[in-house]
Amino acid sequence: ATVLCGGSAKCDPANRYIAPTVLINAPTDSRVLTEEIFGPILVIREVDHVEQAISVVNEMEGTPLALYIFTTNKSVCDKVLDACPSGGAVRNDVLIHFASSMPFGGLGTSGYGNAHSKWSWRTFTHERAFMYKPCHSAFEFGDIRYAPYGKYGGMSGKAFIALVGLLPEIPVLRSRLLLATLGAVGLGFGVATYGPAGARTVLADMISLVAGSIDFASGALRSFAAGMR
């Protein structure tokens, strides 16, 4: 490699000084191009066109933590971004993305996950999925969710798949809040209209109505399933 400036001769260990060094066309198997550089050393590789520059980057082992693209042409920048994977990228500057609130992190051999702001939280936490099915026969859907899936003239499997796509998610907390709100409204209406004794009757009627509706839906579904047998 050609030393354009700096070099070991300009360094001063006694004063802990490392001279900024620029190398031209260092061999691809040299340590400065195969190991991570922690010092003021810049390696310049001469190329004839942007496609050759892309090849040089992609032929290097591993995935870079950062990709710095210096160009006044947006299409050239976009071409390099599309062709060269990296943890992060900056156009016409260096390291500035590390000082921002944007996600900073590597890719593949340069690391996983991102740091900074909410990105750190998302990297070091786990989003656990949870689903809830009410424990009631109405939600068994006439046994179409269970094998064998050729029941009811061979339509049970297809019916179950279609049903899953049509039914909305059951908002457990919101449904509880809704029932509590309806109960409170009904209790208040009963107290205001019929007095404390009558309020209990109104609330009991509301609970019976909800339970009856669920039982009716379950019975209707079972009857429909039986008719398809």
Coordinates of N, CA and C in Angstrom, one line a residue:
A1 N 0.8 -1.2 0.0 CA 0.0 0.0 0.0 C 0.9 1.2 0.0
T2 N 0.3 2.3 -0.6 CA 1.0 3.6 -0.6 C 0.5 4.4 0.6
V3 N 1.5 4.9 1.4 CA 1.1 5.8 2.5 C 1.1 7.2 2.0
L4 N -0.1 7.8 2.0 CA -0.3 9.2 1.5 C 0.1 10.2 2.5
C5 N -0.2 9.9 3.8 CA 0.2 10.8 4.9 C 0.2 10.0 6.2
G6 N 0.8 10.5 7.2 CA 0.9 9.8 8.5 C 1.8 8.6 8.4
G7 N 1.4 7.5 9.0 CA 2.3 6.3 9.1 C 2.9 6.2 10.5
S8 N 3.6 5.0 10.7 CA 4.2 4.7 12.0 C 5.3 5.7 12.3
A9 N 6.0 6.2 11.3 CA 7.1 7.1 11.6 C 6.6 8.4 12.2
K10 N 5.3 8.8 12.0 CA 4.8 10.0 12.5 C 4.1 9.8 13.9
C11 N 4.0 8.6 14.4 CA 3.4 8.3 15.7 C 4.4 8.6 16.8
D12 N 3.8 8.9 18.0 CA 4.6 9.2 19.2 C 4.1 8.5 20.4
P13 N 4.5 7.2 20.6 CA 4.0 6.5 21.7 C 4.2 7.1 23.1
A14 N 5.3 7.9 23.3 CA 5.5 8.5 24.6 C 4.4 9.5 24.9
N15 N 3.9 10.2 23.9 CA 2.9 11.2 24.1 C 1.5 10.6 23.7
R16 N 1.4 9.3 23.4 CA 0.2 8.7 23.1 C -0.5 9.3 21.9
Y17 N 0.3 9.5 20.9 CA -0.2 10.2 19.7 C -0.1 9.2 18.5
I18 N -1.2 9.0 17.8 CA -1.3 8.2 16.6 C -1.6 9.1 15.4
A19 N -0.7 9.2 14.5 CA -0.9 10.1 13.4 C -2.0 9.7 12.5
P20 N -2.9 10.6 12.1 CA -3.9 10.3 11.1 C -3.2 9.8 9.8
T21 N -3.6 8.6 9.3 CA -2.9 7.9 8.2 C -3.9 7.6 7.1
V22 N -3.5 7.9 5.9 CA -4.2 7.5 4.7 C -3.4 6.6 3.8
L23 N -4.0 5.4 3.5 CA -3.4 4.4 2.7 C -4.1 4.3 1.4
I24 N -3.3 4.1 0.3 CA -3.9 4.0 -1.1 C -3.7 2.6 -1.6
N25 N -4.8 2.0 -2.0 CA -4.8 0.7 -2.6 C -4.1 -0.4 -1.8
A26 N -4.5 -0.5 -0.5 CA -4.0 -1.6 0.3 C -4.5 -2.9 -0.2
P27 N -3.7 -4.0 -0.1 CA -4.1 -5.3 -0.6 C -5.4 -5.8 0.2
T28 N -6.2 -6.5 -0.5 CA -7.5 -6.9 0.1 C -7.3 -7.9 1.2
D29 N -6.2 -8.6 1.3 CA -5.9 -9.5 2.4 C -5.1 -8.9 3.5
S30 N -4.8 -7.6 3.4 CA -4.0 -6.9 4.5 C -4.9 -6.8 5.8
R31 N -4.2 -6.7 6.9 CA -4.9 -6.6 8.2 C -5.8 -5.3 8.3
V32 N -5.4 -4.3 7.6 CA -6.2 -3.1 7.7 C -7.5 -3.2 6.9
L33 N -7.6 -4.2 6.1 CA -8.9 -4.4 5.4 C -9.6 -5.7 5.8
T34 N -9.0 -6.5 6.7 CA -9.6 -7.7 7.2 C -10.0 -7.6 8.7
E35 N -9.5 -6.6 9.4 CA -9.8 -6.5 10.8 C -10.4 -5.1 11.0
E36 N -11.2 -5.0 12.1 CA -11.8 -3.8 12.4 C -10.8 -2.7 12.9
I37 N -10.9 -1.5 12.4 CA -9.9 -0.5 12.6 C -10.4 0.4 13.8
F38 N -9.6 0.5 14.8 CA -9.9 1.4 15.9 C -8.8 2.4 16.0
G39 N -8.8 3.3 15.1 CA -7.8 4.3 15.0 C -8.0 5.2 13.8
P40 N -7.2 6.3 13.7 CA -7.3 7.3 12.6 C -6.7 6.8 11.3
I41 N -7.2 5.7 10.8 CA -6.6 5.1 9.5 C -7.7 5.1 8.5
L42 N -7.5 5.6 7.3 CA -8.4 5.6 6.2 C -7.7 4.9 5.0
V43 N -8.4 3.9 4.5 CA -7.9 3.2 3.3 C -8.7 3.6 2.1
I44 N -8.0 4.1 1.1 CA -8.7 4.5 -0.2 C -8.4 3.5 -1.3
R45 N -9.5 3.0 -1.9 CA -9.3 2.0 -3.0 C -9.8 2.7 -4.3
E46 N -8.9 2.7 -5.3 CA -9.3 3.4 -6.6 C -10.2 2.4 -7.4
V47 N -11.2 3.0 -8.0 CA -12.1 2.2 -8.8 C -12.5 3.0 -10.1
D48 N -12.9 2.4 -11.1 CA -13.2 3.0 -12.4 C -14.7 3.5 -12.5
H49 N -15.6 2.8 -11.8 CA -17.0 3.1 -11.9 C -17.7 2.6 -10.6
V50 N -19.0 3.0 -10.5 CA -19.7 2.7 -9.2 C -20.0 1.2 -9.1
E51 N -20.2 0.5 -10.2 CA -20.4 -1.0 -10.2 C -19.1 -1.7 -9.6
Q52 N -18.0 -1.2 -9.9 CA -16.7 -1.8 -9.3 C -16.7 -1.5 -7.8
A53 N -17.1 -0.3 -7.4 CA -17.1 0.0 -6.0 C -18.0 -0.9 -5.2
I54 N -19.2 -1.2 -5.8 CA -20.2 -2.1 -5.2 C -19.6 -3.5 -5.1
S55 N -18.9 -3.9 -6.1 CA -18.2 -5.2 -6.0 C -17.2 -5.3 -4.9
V56 N -16.4 -4.2 -4.8 CA -15.4 -4.2 -3.7 C -16.0 -4.3 -2.3
V57 N -17.1 -3.6 -2.1 CA -17.8 -3.7 -0.8 C -18.3 -5.1 -0.6
N58 N -19.0 -5.6 -1.5 CA -19.7 -6.9 -1.4 C -18.7 -8.1 -1.3
E59 N -17.5 -7.9 -1.8 CA -16.5 -9.0 -1.8 C -15.8 -9.0 -0.4
M60 N -16.0 -8.0 0.4 CA -15.4 -8.0 1.7 C -16.1 -8.9 2.6
E61 N -15.4 -9.6 3.5 CA -16.1 -10.5 4.4 C -17.0 -9.8 5.4
G62 N -18.2 -10.4 5.6 CA -19.1 -9.8 6.6 C -19.9 -8.7 6.1
T63 N -20.8 -8.1 7.0 CA -21.7 -7.0 6.6 C -21.2 -5.8 7.4
P64 N -21.0 -4.6 6.7 CA -20.5 -3.5 7.4 C -21.6 -2.9 8.4
L65 N -21.0 -2.4 9.5 CA -21.9 -1.7 10.5 C -22.4 -0.4 9.9
A66 N -21.7 0.3 9.1 CA -22.1 1.5 8.5 C -21.6 1.6 7.1
L67 N -22.4 2.3 6.3 CA -22.0 2.5 4.9 C -22.1 3.9 4.6
Y68 N -21.0 4.5 4.2 CA -20.9 6.0 3.9 C -20.8 6.2 2.4
I69 N -21.7 6.9 1.9 CA -21.7 7.1 0.4 C -21.5 8.6 0.1
F70 N -20.5 9.0 -0.5 CA -20.2 10.4 -0.9 C -20.5 10.5 -2.4
T71 N -21.6 11.3 -2.7 CA -22.0 11.5 -4.1 C -22.9 12.7 -4.1
T72 N -22.9 13.4 -5.2 CA -23.9 14.4 -5.5 C -25.1 13.9 -6.3
N73 N -25.0 12.6 -6.7 CA -26.0 12.0 -7.6 C -26.9 11.1 -6.7
K74 N -28.2 11.4 -6.7 CA -29.1 10.6 -5.9 C -29.3 9.2 -6.4
S75 N -29.3 9.0 -7.7 CA -29.4 7.7 -8.3 C -28.2 6.8 -8.0
V76 N -27.1 7.4 -7.9 CA -25.9 6.6 -7.5 C -26.0 6.2 -6.1
C77 N -26.4 7.1 -5.2 CA -26.6 6.7 -3.8 C -27.7 5.6 -3.7
D78 N -28.8 5.7 -4.4 CA -29.8 4.7 -4.3 C -29.3 3.4 -4.8
K79 N -28.5 3.4 -5.9 CA -28.0 2.2 -6.4 C -27.1 1.4 -5.4
V80 N -26.2 2.2 -4.7 CA -25.3 1.6 -3.7 C -26.1 1.1 -2.6
L81 N -27.1 1.8 -2.1 CA -28.0 1.4 -1.0 C -28.7 0.1 -1.3
D82 N -29.2 0.0 -2.6 CA -29.9 -1.3 -3.0 C -29.0 -2.5 -3.1
A83 N -27.7 -2.2 -3.5 CA -26.8 -3.3 -3.8 C -26.0 -3.8 -2.6
C84 N -25.8 -2.9 -1.6 CA -24.9 -3.2 -0.5 C -25.6 -3.2 0.8
P85 N -25.8 -4.3 1.5 CA -26.4 -4.3 2.8 C -25.5 -3.8 3.9
S86 N -26.1 -3.2 4.9 CA -25.3 -2.6 6.0 C -26.2 -2.4 7.2
G87 N -25.6 -2.2 8.3 CA -26.3 -1.9 9.5 C -27.0 -0.5 9.4
G88 N -26.3 0.5 9.0 CA -26.8 1.8 8.8 C -26.1 2.5 7.6
A89 N -26.6 3.6 7.2 CA -26.0 4.3 6.0 C -26.1 5.8 6.1
V90 N -25.2 6.5 5.6 CA -25.2 8.0 5.6 C -24.7 8.4 4.3
R91 N -25.3 9.5 3.8 CA -24.8 10.1 2.5 C -24.1 11.4 2.8
N92 N -22.9 11.5 2.3 CA -22.1 12.7 2.4 C -21.7 13.1 3.8
D93 N -21.6 12.2 4.7 CA -21.2 12.4 6.1 C -20.8 11.1 6.7
V94 N -20.2 11.2 7.9 CA -19.9 9.9 8.6 C -20.3 10.1 10.1
L95 N -20.7 9.0 10.6 CA -21.0 8.8 12.1 C -22.1 9.6 12.6
I96 N -22.7 10.6 11.8 CA -23.7 11.5 12.3 C -24.9 10.7 12.7
H97 N -25.2 9.6 12.1 CA -26.4 8.8 12.4 C -26.3 8.2 13.8
F98 N -25.1 8.0 14.3 CA -24.9 7.5 15.7 C -25.3 8.5 16.7
A99 N -25.2 9.8 16.4 CA -25.5 10.8 17.4 C -27.0 11.2 17.3
S100 N -27.8 10.6 16.4 CA -29.2 11.0 16.3 C -30.1 10.0 17.1
S101 N -31.4 10.2 17.0 CA -32.3 9.3 17.7 C -32.8 8.2 16.8
M102 N -32.2 8.1 15.6 CA -32.5 7.0 14.7 C -32.0 5.7 15.2
P103 N -32.6 4.5 14.8 CA -32.1 3.3 15.3 C -30.6 3.0 14.8
F104 N -29.7 2.6 15.7 CA -28.4 2.4 15.3 C -28.0 0.9 15.7
G105 N -27.6 0.2 14.7 CA -27.2 -1.2 15.0 C -26.6 -1.9 13.8
G106 N -26.2 -3.1 14.0 CA -25.5 -3.8 12.9 C -26.5 -4.8 12.2
L107 N -25.9 -5.6 11.3 CA -26.6 -6.5 10.5 C -25.7 -7.7 10.2
G108 N -26.2 -8.9 10.6 CA -25.3 -10.1 10.3 C -24.1 -10.1 11.2
T109 N -22.9 -10.1 10.6 CA -21.7 -10.1 11.3 C -21.4 -8.9 12.1
S110 N -22.0 -7.8 11.8 CA -21.8 -6.5 12.5 C -22.7 -6.3 13.7
G111 N -23.6 -7.3 13.9 CA -24.5 -7.2 15.1 C -26.0 -7.4 14.8
Y112 N -26.7 -7.5 15.8 CA -28.2 -7.6 15.7 C -28.9 -6.6 16.6
G113 N -30.1 -6.2 16.2 CA -30.8 -5.3 17.0 C -30.4 -3.8 16.8
N114 N -31.1 -2.9 17.5 CA -30.8 -1.5 17.4 C -30.8 -0.8 18.7
A115 N -30.0 0.2 18.9 CA -30.0 1.0 20.1 C -30.5 2.4 19.8
H116 N -30.7 3.2 20.8 CA -31.2 4.6 20.8 C -32.8 4.6 21.0
S117 N -33.2 5.4 22.0 CA -34.6 5.7 22.2 C -35.4 4.5 22.3
K118 N -36.6 4.4 21.6 CA -37.5 3.3 21.7 C -36.9 2.0 21.1
W119 N -35.9 2.2 20.2 CA -35.4 1.0 19.6 C -34.6 0.1 20.5
S120 N -33.9 0.7 21.5 CA -33.3 -0.1 22.6 C -34.3 -0.9 23.4
W121 N -35.4 -0.3 23.7 CA -36.5 -0.9 24.4 C -37.0 -2.1 23.6
R122 N -37.2 -1.9 22.4 CA -37.8 -3.0 21.6 C -36.8 -4.1 21.4
T123 N -35.5 -3.8 21.3 CA -34.5 -4.8 21.1 C -34.3 -5.7 22.3
F124 N -34.4 -5.1 23.5 CA -34.1 -5.9 24.7 C -35.4 -6.3 25.5
T125 N -36.5 -6.3 24.8 CA -37.7 -6.8 25.4 C -38.4 -7.8 24.4
H126 N -39.3 -8.6 25.0 CA -39.9 -9.6 24.2 C -41.4 -9.3 24.2
E127 N -42.0 -9.3 23.0 CA -43.4 -9.1 22.8 C -44.1 -10.4 22.8
R128 N -44.7 -10.8 24.0 CA -45.4 -12.1 24.1 C -46.8 -12.0 23.6
A129 N -47.1 -13.0 22.7 CA -48.5 -13.0 22.2 C -49.4 -13.8 23.1
F130 N -50.7 -13.3 23.3 CA -51.6 -14.0 24.1 C -53.0 -13.9 23.5
M131 N -53.7 -15.1 23.4 CA -55.0 -15.1 22.9 C -56.0 -15.7 23.9
Y132 N -57.2 -15.4 23.8 CA -58.2 -15.8 24.7 C -59.5 -16.3 24.0
K133 N -60.0 -17.5 24.4 CA -61.2 -18.0 23.9 C -62.1 -18.2 25.1
P134 N -63.3 -17.6 25.0 CA -64.3 -17.8 26.1 C -64.6 -19.3 26.3
C135 N -64.7 -19.8 27.6 CA -65.0 -21.2 27.9 C -66.5 -21.4 27.8
H136 N -67.0 -21.5 26.6 CA -68.4 -21.7 26.3 C -68.6 -22.5 25.1
S137 N -69.6 -23.4 25.1 CA -69.8 -24.3 23.9 C -70.1 -23.5 22.6
A138 N -70.6 -22.3 22.8 CA -70.9 -21.5 21.6 C -69.7 -21.2 20.7
F139 N -68.5 -21.2 21.4 CA -67.3 -20.9 20.7 C -66.6 -22.2 20.2
E140 N -67.3 -23.3 20.3 CA -66.7 -24.5 19.6 C -67.2 -24.6 18.2
F141 N -68.2 -23.8 17.8 CA -68.7 -23.7 16.4 C -69.1 -25.1 15.9
G142 N -69.9 -25.8 16.7 CA -70.4 -27.1 16.2 C -69.3 -28.1 15.9
D143 N -68.1 -28.0 16.6 CA -67.0 -28.9 16.4 C -66.3 -28.9 15.1
I144 N -66.6 -27.8 14.3 CA -65.9 -27.8 13.0 C -64.4 -27.5 13.1
R145 N -64.0 -27.0 14.3 CA -62.5 -26.7 14.4 C -61.7 -27.9 14.7
Y146 N -62.4 -29.1 15.0 CA -61.6 -30.3 15.3 C -61.7 -31.3 14.2
A147 N -60.6 -32.1 14.1 CA -60.5 -33.1 13.1 C -61.5 -34.3 13.5
P148 N -62.0 -35.0 12.5 CA -61.6 -34.9 11.1 C -62.4 -33.7 10.4
Y149 N -61.7 -33.2 9.4 CA -62.3 -32.0 8.8 C -63.1 -32.2 7.6
G150 N -63.6 -33.5 7.5 CA -64.4 -33.8 6.3 C -65.9 -33.9 6.8
K151 N -66.2 -33.4 8.0 CA -67.6 -33.5 8.5 C -68.5 -32.6 7.7
Y152 N -69.8 -32.8 7.8 CA -70.8 -32.0 7.1 C -70.6 -31.9 5.6
G153 N -70.5 -33.1 5.0 CA -70.3 -33.1 3.6 C -69.0 -32.6 3.1
G154 N -68.0 -32.7 3.9 CA -66.6 -32.3 3.6 C -66.4 -30.8 3.7
M155 N -67.3 -30.1 4.3 CA -67.2 -28.6 4.3 C -66.7 -28.1 5.7
S156 N -66.5 -29.0 6.7 CA -66.2 -28.4 8.0 C -64.8 -27.7 8.1
G157 N -63.8 -28.2 7.4 CA -62.5 -27.6 7.4 C -62.6 -26.2 6.7
K158 N -63.2 -26.2 5.5 CA -63.4 -24.9 4.8 C -64.2 -23.9 5.6
A159 N -65.3 -24.4 6.3 CA -66.1 -23.5 7.1 C -65.3 -22.9 8.2
F160 N -64.5 -23.7 8.8 CA -63.7 -23.2 10.0 C -62.7 -22.1 9.5
I161 N -62.0 -22.4 8.4 CA -61.1 -21.4 7.9 C -61.8 -20.1 7.5
A162 N -63.0 -20.2 6.9 CA -63.8 -19.0 6.6 C -64.2 -18.3 7.8
L163 N -64.6 -19.0 8.9 CA -65.1 -18.4 10.1 C -64.0 -17.7 10.8
V164 N -62.8 -18.3 10.9 CA -61.7 -17.6 11.5 C -61.4 -16.3 10.8
G165 N -61.5 -16.2 9.5 CA -61.2 -15.0 8.8 C -62.3 -13.9 9.0
L166 N -63.5 -14.4 9.3 CA -64.6 -13.4 9.4 C -64.8 -12.9 10.8
L167 N -64.5 -13.7 11.8 CA -64.8 -13.3 13.2 C -63.8 -12.3 13.6
P168 N -64.2 -11.2 14.3 CA -63.3 -10.3 14.9 C -62.6 -10.8 16.1
E169 N -61.5 -10.2 16.5 CA -60.8 -10.5 17.7 C -61.7 -10.2 18.9
I170 N -61.7 -11.0 19.9 CA -62.5 -10.7 21.1 C -61.8 -9.9 22.1
P171 N -62.2 -8.6 22.2 CA -61.5 -7.7 23.2 C -61.9 -8.0 24.6
V172 N -61.1 -8.8 25.3 CA -61.5 -9.3 26.6 C -61.7 -8.2 27.6
L173 N -60.7 -7.3 27.7 CA -60.8 -6.2 28.7 C -62.0 -5.3 28.3
R174 N -62.1 -5.0 27.1 CA -63.2 -4.0 26.7 C -64.5 -4.7 26.9
S175 N -64.7 -6.0 26.6 CA -66.0 -6.6 26.8 C -66.3 -6.6 28.3
R176 N -65.4 -6.9 29.1 CA -65.6 -6.8 30.5 C -66.0 -5.4 31.0
L177 N -65.3 -4.4 30.4 CA -65.7 -3.0 30.8 C -67.1 -2.7 30.3
L178 N -67.4 -3.2 29.1 CA -68.8 -3.0 28.5 C -69.8 -3.6 29.4
L179 N -69.6 -4.9 29.8 CA -70.6 -5.5 30.6 C -70.7 -4.8 32.0
A180 N -69.6 -4.4 32.6 CA -69.6 -3.7 33.8 C -70.4 -2.3 33.7
T181 N -70.2 -1.7 32.5 CA -70.9 -0.4 32.3 C -72.4 -0.6 32.2
L182 N -72.7 -1.6 31.4 CA -74.2 -1.9 31.2 C -74.8 -2.3 32.5
G183 N -74.0 -3.1 33.3 CA -74.6 -3.5 34.6 C -74.8 -2.3 35.5
A184 N -73.8 -1.4 35.5 CA -74.0 -0.2 36.3 C -75.1 0.7 35.9
V185 N -75.3 0.8 34.5 CA -76.4 1.6 34.0 C -77.7 1.0 34.4
G186 N -77.8 -0.4 34.2 CA -79.0 -1.0 34.5 C -79.4 -1.0 36.0
L187 N -78.3 -1.1 36.9 CA -78.5 -1.0 38.3 C -79.0 0.4 38.7
G188 N -78.4 1.4 38.1 CA -78.8 2.8 38.4 C -80.2 3.1 37.9
F189 N -80.5 2.6 36.7 CA -81.9 2.8 36.2 C -82.9 2.1 37.1
G190 N -82.5 0.9 37.6 CA -83.5 0.1 38.4 C -83.7 0.8 39.7
V191 N -82.6 1.3 40.3 CA -82.7 2.1 41.6 C -83.6 3.3 41.4
A192 N -83.3 4.0 40.3 CA -84.1 5.3 40.1 C -85.5 5.0 39.8
T193 N -85.8 3.9 39.2 CA -87.2 3.7 38.7 C -88.0 2.8 39.7
Y194 N -87.4 1.7 40.2 CA -88.1 0.8 41.0 C -87.6 0.7 42.4
G195 N -86.6 1.5 42.8 CA -86.1 1.4 44.1 C -85.1 0.2 44.3
P196 N -84.4 0.1 45.4 CA -83.3 -0.9 45.6 C -83.8 -2.3 45.3
A197 N -85.0 -2.6 45.8 CA -85.5 -4.0 45.6 C -85.7 -4.3 44.1
G198 N -86.3 -3.4 43.4 CA -86.6 -3.6 42.0 C -85.3 -3.6 41.2
A199 N -84.3 -2.9 41.6 CA -83.0 -2.8 40.9 C -82.4 -4.2 40.8
R200 N -82.5 -5.0 41.8 CA -82.0 -6.4 41.8 C -82.7 -7.2 40.7
T201 N -84.0 -7.0 40.6 CA -84.8 -7.7 39.6 C -84.3 -7.3 38.2
V202 N -84.1 -6.0 38.0 CA -83.7 -5.6 36.7 C -82.4 -6.1 36.3
L203 N -81.4 -6.1 37.2 CA -80.1 -6.6 37.0 C -80.1 -8.1 36.7
A204 N -80.9 -8.8 37.5 CA -81.1 -10.3 37.2 C -81.6 -10.6 35.9
D205 N -82.6 -9.7 35.4 CA -83.2 -9.9 34.1 C -82.2 -9.7 33.0
M206 N -81.3 -8.7 33.2 CA -80.3 -8.4 32.2 C -79.3 -9.5 32.1
I207 N -78.9 -10.1 33.2 CA -78.0 -11.2 33.2 C -78.6 -12.4 32.5
S208 N -79.8 -12.7 32.8 CA -80.6 -13.8 32.2 C -80.7 -13.6 30.7
L209 N -80.9 -12.4 30.3 CA -81.0 -12.1 28.9 C -79.8 -12.4 28.1
V210 N -78.6 -11.9 28.7 CA -77.3 -12.2 28.1 C -77.0 -13.6 28.0
A211 N -77.2 -14.3 29.1 CA -77.0 -15.8 29.2 C -77.9 -16.5 28.2
G212 N -79.2 -16.1 28.1 CA -80.1 -16.7 27.2 C -79.7 -16.5 25.8
S213 N -79.2 -15.3 25.4 CA -78.7 -15.1 24.1 C -77.6 -16.0 23.7
I214 N -76.6 -16.2 24.6 CA -75.5 -17.0 24.3 C -76.0 -18.5 24.1
D215 N -76.8 -18.9 25.0 CA -77.4 -20.3 24.9 C -78.2 -20.5 23.6
F216 N -78.9 -19.5 23.2 CA -79.7 -19.6 22.0 C -78.8 -19.7 20.8
A217 N -77.7 -18.8 20.7 CA -76.8 -18.9 19.6 C -76.1 -20.2 19.6
S218 N -75.7 -20.7 20.7 CA -75.0 -22.0 20.8 C -76.0 -23.1 20.3
G219 N -77.2 -23.1 20.8 CA -78.2 -24.1 20.4 C -78.5 -24.1 18.9
A220 N -78.6 -22.8 18.4 CA -78.9 -22.7 16.9 C -77.7 -23.2 16.1
L221 N -76.5 -23.0 16.5 CA -75.3 -23.5 15.8 C -75.3 -25.0 15.8
R222 N -75.6 -25.6 17.0 CA -75.6 -27.0 17.1 C -76.7 -27.6 16.2
S223 N -77.8 -27.0 16.2 CA -78.9 -27.5 15.4 C -78.5 -27.4 13.9
F224 N -77.9 -26.3 13.5 CA -77.5 -26.2 12.1 C -76.4 -27.3 11.8
A225 N -75.5 -27.5 12.7 CA -74.5 -28.5 12.5 C -75.1 -29.9 12.4
A226 N -76.1 -30.2 13.2 CA -76.8 -31.5 13.2 C -77.5 -31.7 11.9
G227 N -78.1 -30.6 11.4 CA -78.8 -30.7 10.1 C -78.0 -31.0 8.9
M228 N -76.7 -30.6 9.0 CA -75.7 -30.8 7.9 C -75.2 -32.3 7.9
R229 N -75.4 -33.0 9.0 CA -74.9 -34.4 9.1 C -75.6 -35.3 8.1

